[in-house]
Amino acid sequence: MWRIIVLWTVIVSLVTSDMVSYEGYKVFSLYPSINRQLKVLQLSMQQFNNWFWKQPSKIDEEVQILVPPNQLQSFYEIVDIMRITVKIKIDNVQKLINNTIPQNQSQGFDFQSYHTLEEIYEYLEELAKKYPNKVQVVVGGKTYEGRQIKGVKITNRENSPGIFIEGGIHAREWISPATAMYILHQLLFSNDTNVRYVADNHNWFIFPIFNPDGYAFTFNKTHGDRLWSKSRKPYSPYCIGANLNRNWDFRWNSSDVSKNSCSDTYPGNKAFSEIETKTMSEYIKSVNDQLYAYIAFHSYGQLLMIPYGYTNAHIFNYDHLHNISLKGIKALRQKYNTVYRTGNIGELFSNLPSGLSVDYMAGVLNKSVVYLYKLRDKNEYGFLLPPEYIIPTGEETLDSLVAMYIVIMWKIIALCTMGIAADNVINDMTSYENYKVFRIRPDKYLQLEVLQALKNSNEFRYWQEPIGLGKEVHILVPPHKLTHFYEIMNDYNMFHILQIRNVQELINNTMSQSQSQNFDFNSYHTLEKIYDNLDELAKRYPGQVQVIVGGRSYEGREIKGVKVSMSNKTRPGIFIEGGIHAREWISPATVMYILHQLLFSNDTNVRYVADNHNWFIFPIFNPDGYVYSFTKDRLWTKNRQPSSSFCTGSNLNRNWKFQWSTAGVSNDPCSEVYPGGRPFSEPETSYMSHYIRSNHFYAYISFHSYGQQLLYPCSYLNVPHYYQINSIAIEALKKEYNTQYETGCITKFQLLSGGLSTDYVANVVGIPFVYLYKLHDKNEYGFLLPSKQIIPTGKETFDFFIAICNETLELIIMWKLLVFCTIVGFVAAEQATFNNYKVIRFNATTRRQAKLFYELTKNHDGFSYWIAPFANKQAELMVAPHKLPEFYETMKQMQIPYTVFIENVQALINRAAPARASSTFDFKNYHTLDVINKNLDDLAKQYPKIVQTVVGGQTYEGRQIKGVKVSFKANNPGVFIEGGIHAREWISVATVMYILHELLKSDNSEIRALAESHDWYIFPSFNPDGYVYTHTKNRLWRKTRKQYSSFCYGSDPNRNWGYKWNTGGSSNSACSETYAGNAPFSEIETKTMSKYIDSISGKLYAYIAFHSYSQLLLFPYGHTTAHLDNYNDLYDIGVKTATALEKKYGTHYTVGNVAETIYVASGGSMDWVKGTYGTPITYTYELRDTGRYGFLLPADQIIPTGEEIMDSLVTMFKEAKARGYPKKTRKIEAN
């Protein structure tokens, strides 16, 4: 290996300031056949990639290396040592260079030779003069050396779709500008009918040279370099330029780049550091709305590639782009038999190049059609393609563009974005002839992961998504994908059953039965008939039924419903939502059935329920989609507002403003679960959310299909009587037809999803009873339930209504809709118990395993993480007794070893609780807030000249956040000590109190010196409301007590500070223990304490926070693993501090940056102090223990913990002083 390094070091030293000569230089092809050879080449490339013409990517794939003549002997020795196959490709590089450089000045622009920048620009001006109404010269940007980046715009029609062509971003790739110019020439002059069709039906933005400075340098005969690639901005006295195709602001600097500014893959010192990329990106953004396609030309390799480069994962519309590119490479081959390969950039280049222009276009500017050509040749000439190849290269490249962009392309994109094979499309209704639906039940985690990966690949459409082991998956397979489907089933040994043999037959059955002239429940009806029936009912019952319009759709239709009220008296309200997903026809039909029963039924129970409520009934939330499902595509689910150039619609049940786009969605605008560009981006959801908020009701029922499930928001997991009500409802559903329904939290039966209407209504509007009802059937018909099942579905659903309302109505009337608050009050009056709850420790060995396990247990009743799972890090999970069998089975399936660390949580709680309420302060017990605050007052009285009580802030429930200032003499540097920000961490509060007592009372000389040389600001409990709650209601409560929804209280006060707030390690769910609040400083506790800290910030040089548990000494930052500010000092001080702490009792602490040592956690108090004020000495202790007791450390460990912490603080401040502190540090921002 070292011989290769030496060789390349010598090569690099040969570059001079004169015109570089490559006389006698040779290019060799190497073929690594084993992994060791590949690794050696890759390591060499990292330092000397300038000399790798073709980079090492995979075993048995060609690598090309440039070798100078005086190093040939060393090179041969090295390849002999490596035992690698080698062939000479170019015998003398300079000869090829001479062939490419024009020998005589051209008299006019042609394609017989390569042209200088000036000649190319002159020709662009000439074309603009020749076609003044069509061709316009445009300056898109400028260069470091002051040149213009010049191109042309060809306008055929004002609103024609635009195609952008980029050339010459790498200076040495002369064939790229030449090909771009050839295409420009043909678009204007060709008489070929296909070329004319493509040329005249688009507008064109053509920039042949993105890198004018570099291109000019490759032509410079006095001090240039024909093989120069980069820009020309100096980065050091010896290193010039950045790679312009690594400098774009999408995944910049994430892979396949070099930090060495002399390297050919140096990406610049930041994204858009180069004026070329910065100005061109601004120009492209200015015309972005005119573009639908972007083509970049490079050389060499004969590849037609699809984004992205930074990953080998496929872009959302990869299949569509790949189908088109296959036509392109077929056309490339026809004229000269030039063989191209096609695929994802990251697959074809395993080193994963990042910061590419094409990735920026796809990933930031959302262009749906983006390609990168690597032009001729494959290896014979490399970057030095002779000029006689310009015309053949131009001809075949134009052929490929024509093949890709004529009518067939438009059809393929339009059809494939709907997920339908081109041969199945007719002018009227989409056909699903011979489409099949299969049932799969994954019983191994590998099978589950494969099914989830297939979902992301858009190869198939899921009717029921893969959510867990043993959970049935339903998948729609087009006929042309059947072979591939069967291969996957066979490869992964997945048991599957054919559920629907021919989807079109079922569609025909539902469509043919929908032609009834009168409104009935024997067939499905159009939107017009449903709306007519609503109007008819309002005329028939003018005093009881009122037609209401809740909003309008994108296409201008009304979202029509009715309000049913049987008397003028105030009645509790129920809201019924139907048809938010267009294809779920049984939903509007069932809603209409319920409406008719409420009006016409003579059953006494029905009349009681109907007459004692106000009803807000909207059968179709998605009118445009519903109409489209009748006229164009029976399986359409979204609305009809365009979401991109080729994709229409958003999923209206992912577009609501609660946890929008956090899970269960896709960023692909063509996907069925695309959530829209922002919350309430769709007029349907925006209008209906306003209407919902403006009316009063206590229950909200949303009807969907299919699955036979009665679901409720996960925030209702612990709401009293919900299980009781659900059990009654399930029994009622069985009564008429013995239909089996399941019940539970939404995420128990479907993937975690954000932006649901039911979640919004429950958590934002605060409605106490919310259900998501998945109607018939389980699997036989799916979304295509025959109309003969409308009445049975309606009957049993109405039975459910009667059961629910009879159970709750009396209470609701009695308490005037305050029943839920009353129920919550009952809960609050009870003490939470954790009998037989266990805490279990395990290690997830991979990131995927950790994420999968977290998702499987997230938001499920009975699971609570004490330490969340991360790859190769210890996790601790508290499991309720009723969840233990499920947990053990999951661990068995995932083959994760585990240890039961705490057998019975309640037993530890009992042990940690004081035997009796103590009014005397000591360190043998944990104390209540009142006892602690009284002790602070007592100390102020005992030491009136030293101790002063201070109120730093206040709480949501009106308590003071009380602390003390301890000062032995004026003008001492300040130290702030924070405790109890997390309520359940009692040892934190106790330890802070121990420190305070020691600072005042200890006769140890070192402690006395520490105490008297500083001013101390000590706050034992930052979260008084939460701390009180742990003593009175729930020992394991963590957060504040501010109410965020009907069922969710508090935010994590250590995720609520205004520095890098909510950027990682926090949750947007108000019920989560890491909920960050709805804004920085949304909690009065953090807001008022931040103001107090701000008022004394100039006096502080140290901030110490105490938490538990894990025995860690952490320092900033939590949002990034980057080593910022005075990282080295903090680490060194921390190590010595931990060593001192360990001496007395052998308690070992781990030291490090928060994000590196445990996990990303943003919005913390310590980070805010450090990031805002540059306070140099900032640490967070995670106190005893490492899991034996967890948050429930027995009181007999208070004194030992306090003693070892005092020892550590003495050392900490000694070491800080030795390094010149107190002093402020310069705050360094992470990229």
PDB file of N, CA and C in Angstrom, residues 597-598 601-611 802:
ATOM      1  N   GLN A 597     -81.835   6.345   8.244  1.00  0.00           N
ATOM      2  CA  GLN A 597     -82.369   5.695   9.441  1.00  0.00           C
ATOM      3  C   GLN A 597     -82.683   6.716  10.530  1.00  0.00           C
ATOM      4  N   LEU A 598     -81.831   7.716  10.661  1.00  0.00           N
ATOM      5  CA  LEU A 598     -82.080   8.747  11.672  1.00  0.00           C
ATOM      6  C   LEU A 598     -83.397   9.480  11.403  1.00  0.00           C
ATOM      7  N   SER A 601     -86.519   5.797  10.723  1.00  0.00           N
ATOM      8  CA  SER A 601     -86.713   4.621  11.576  1.00  0.00           C
ATOM      9  C   SER A 601     -87.736   4.904  12.681  1.00  0.00           C
ATOM     10  N   ASN A 602     -88.580   3.856  12.976  1.00  0.00           N
ATOM     11  CA  ASN A 602     -89.546   3.954  14.070  1.00  0.00           C
ATOM     12  C   ASN A 602     -89.096   3.195  15.317  1.00  0.00           C
ATOM     13  N   ASP A 603     -87.923   2.592  15.245  1.00  0.00           N
ATOM     14  CA  ASP A 603     -87.393   1.858  16.400  1.00  0.00           C
ATOM     15  C   ASP A 603     -87.196   2.842  17.561  1.00  0.00           C
ATOM     16  N   THR A 604     -87.665   2.454  18.758  1.00  0.00           N
ATOM     17  CA  THR A 604     -87.621   3.384  19.903  1.00  0.00           C
ATOM     18  C   THR A 604     -86.193   3.761  20.280  1.00  0.00           C
ATOM     19  N   ASN A 605     -85.271   2.801  20.230  1.00  0.00           N
ATOM     20  CA  ASN A 605     -83.873   3.115  20.547  1.00  0.00           C
ATOM     21  C   ASN A 605     -83.291   4.087  19.538  1.00  0.00           C
ATOM     22  N   VAL A 606     -83.614   3.856  18.263  1.00  0.00           N
ATOM     23  CA  VAL A 606     -83.114   4.755  17.220  1.00  0.00           C
ATOM     24  C   VAL A 606     -83.678   6.154  17.410  1.00  0.00           C
ATOM     25  N   ARG A 607     -84.962   6.222  17.679  1.00  0.00           N
ATOM     26  CA  ARG A 607     -85.588   7.523  17.845  1.00  0.00           C
ATOM     27  C   ARG A 607     -84.991   8.273  19.043  1.00  0.00           C
ATOM     28  N   TYR A 608     -84.709   7.542  20.102  1.00  0.00           N
ATOM     29  CA  TYR A 608     -84.124   8.176  21.282  1.00  0.00           C
ATOM     30  C   TYR A 608     -82.774   8.811  20.934  1.00  0.00           C
ATOM     31  N   VAL A 609     -81.947   8.037  20.220  1.00  0.00           N
ATOM     32  CA  VAL A 609     -80.623   8.543  19.846  1.00  0.00           C
ATOM     33  C   VAL A 609     -80.755   9.680  18.830  1.00  0.00           C
ATOM     34  N   ALA A 610     -81.585   9.471  17.808  1.00  0.00           N
ATOM     35  CA  ALA A 610     -81.725  10.473  16.746  1.00  0.00           C
ATOM     36  C   ALA A 610     -82.257  11.787  17.284  1.00  0.00           C
ATOM     37  N   ASP A 611     -83.258  11.706  18.144  1.00  0.00           N
ATOM     38  CA  ASP A 611     -83.933  12.913  18.605  1.00  0.00           C
ATOM     39  C   ASP A 611     -83.156  13.673  19.667  1.00  0.00           C
ATOM     40  N   ILE A 802     -76.221   2.991  17.896  1.00  0.00           N
ATOM     41  CA  ILE A 802     -77.171   2.922  19.001  1.00  0.00           C
ATOM     42  C   ILE A 802     -76.449   2.525  20.284  1.00  0.00           C
TER      43      ILE A 802
END
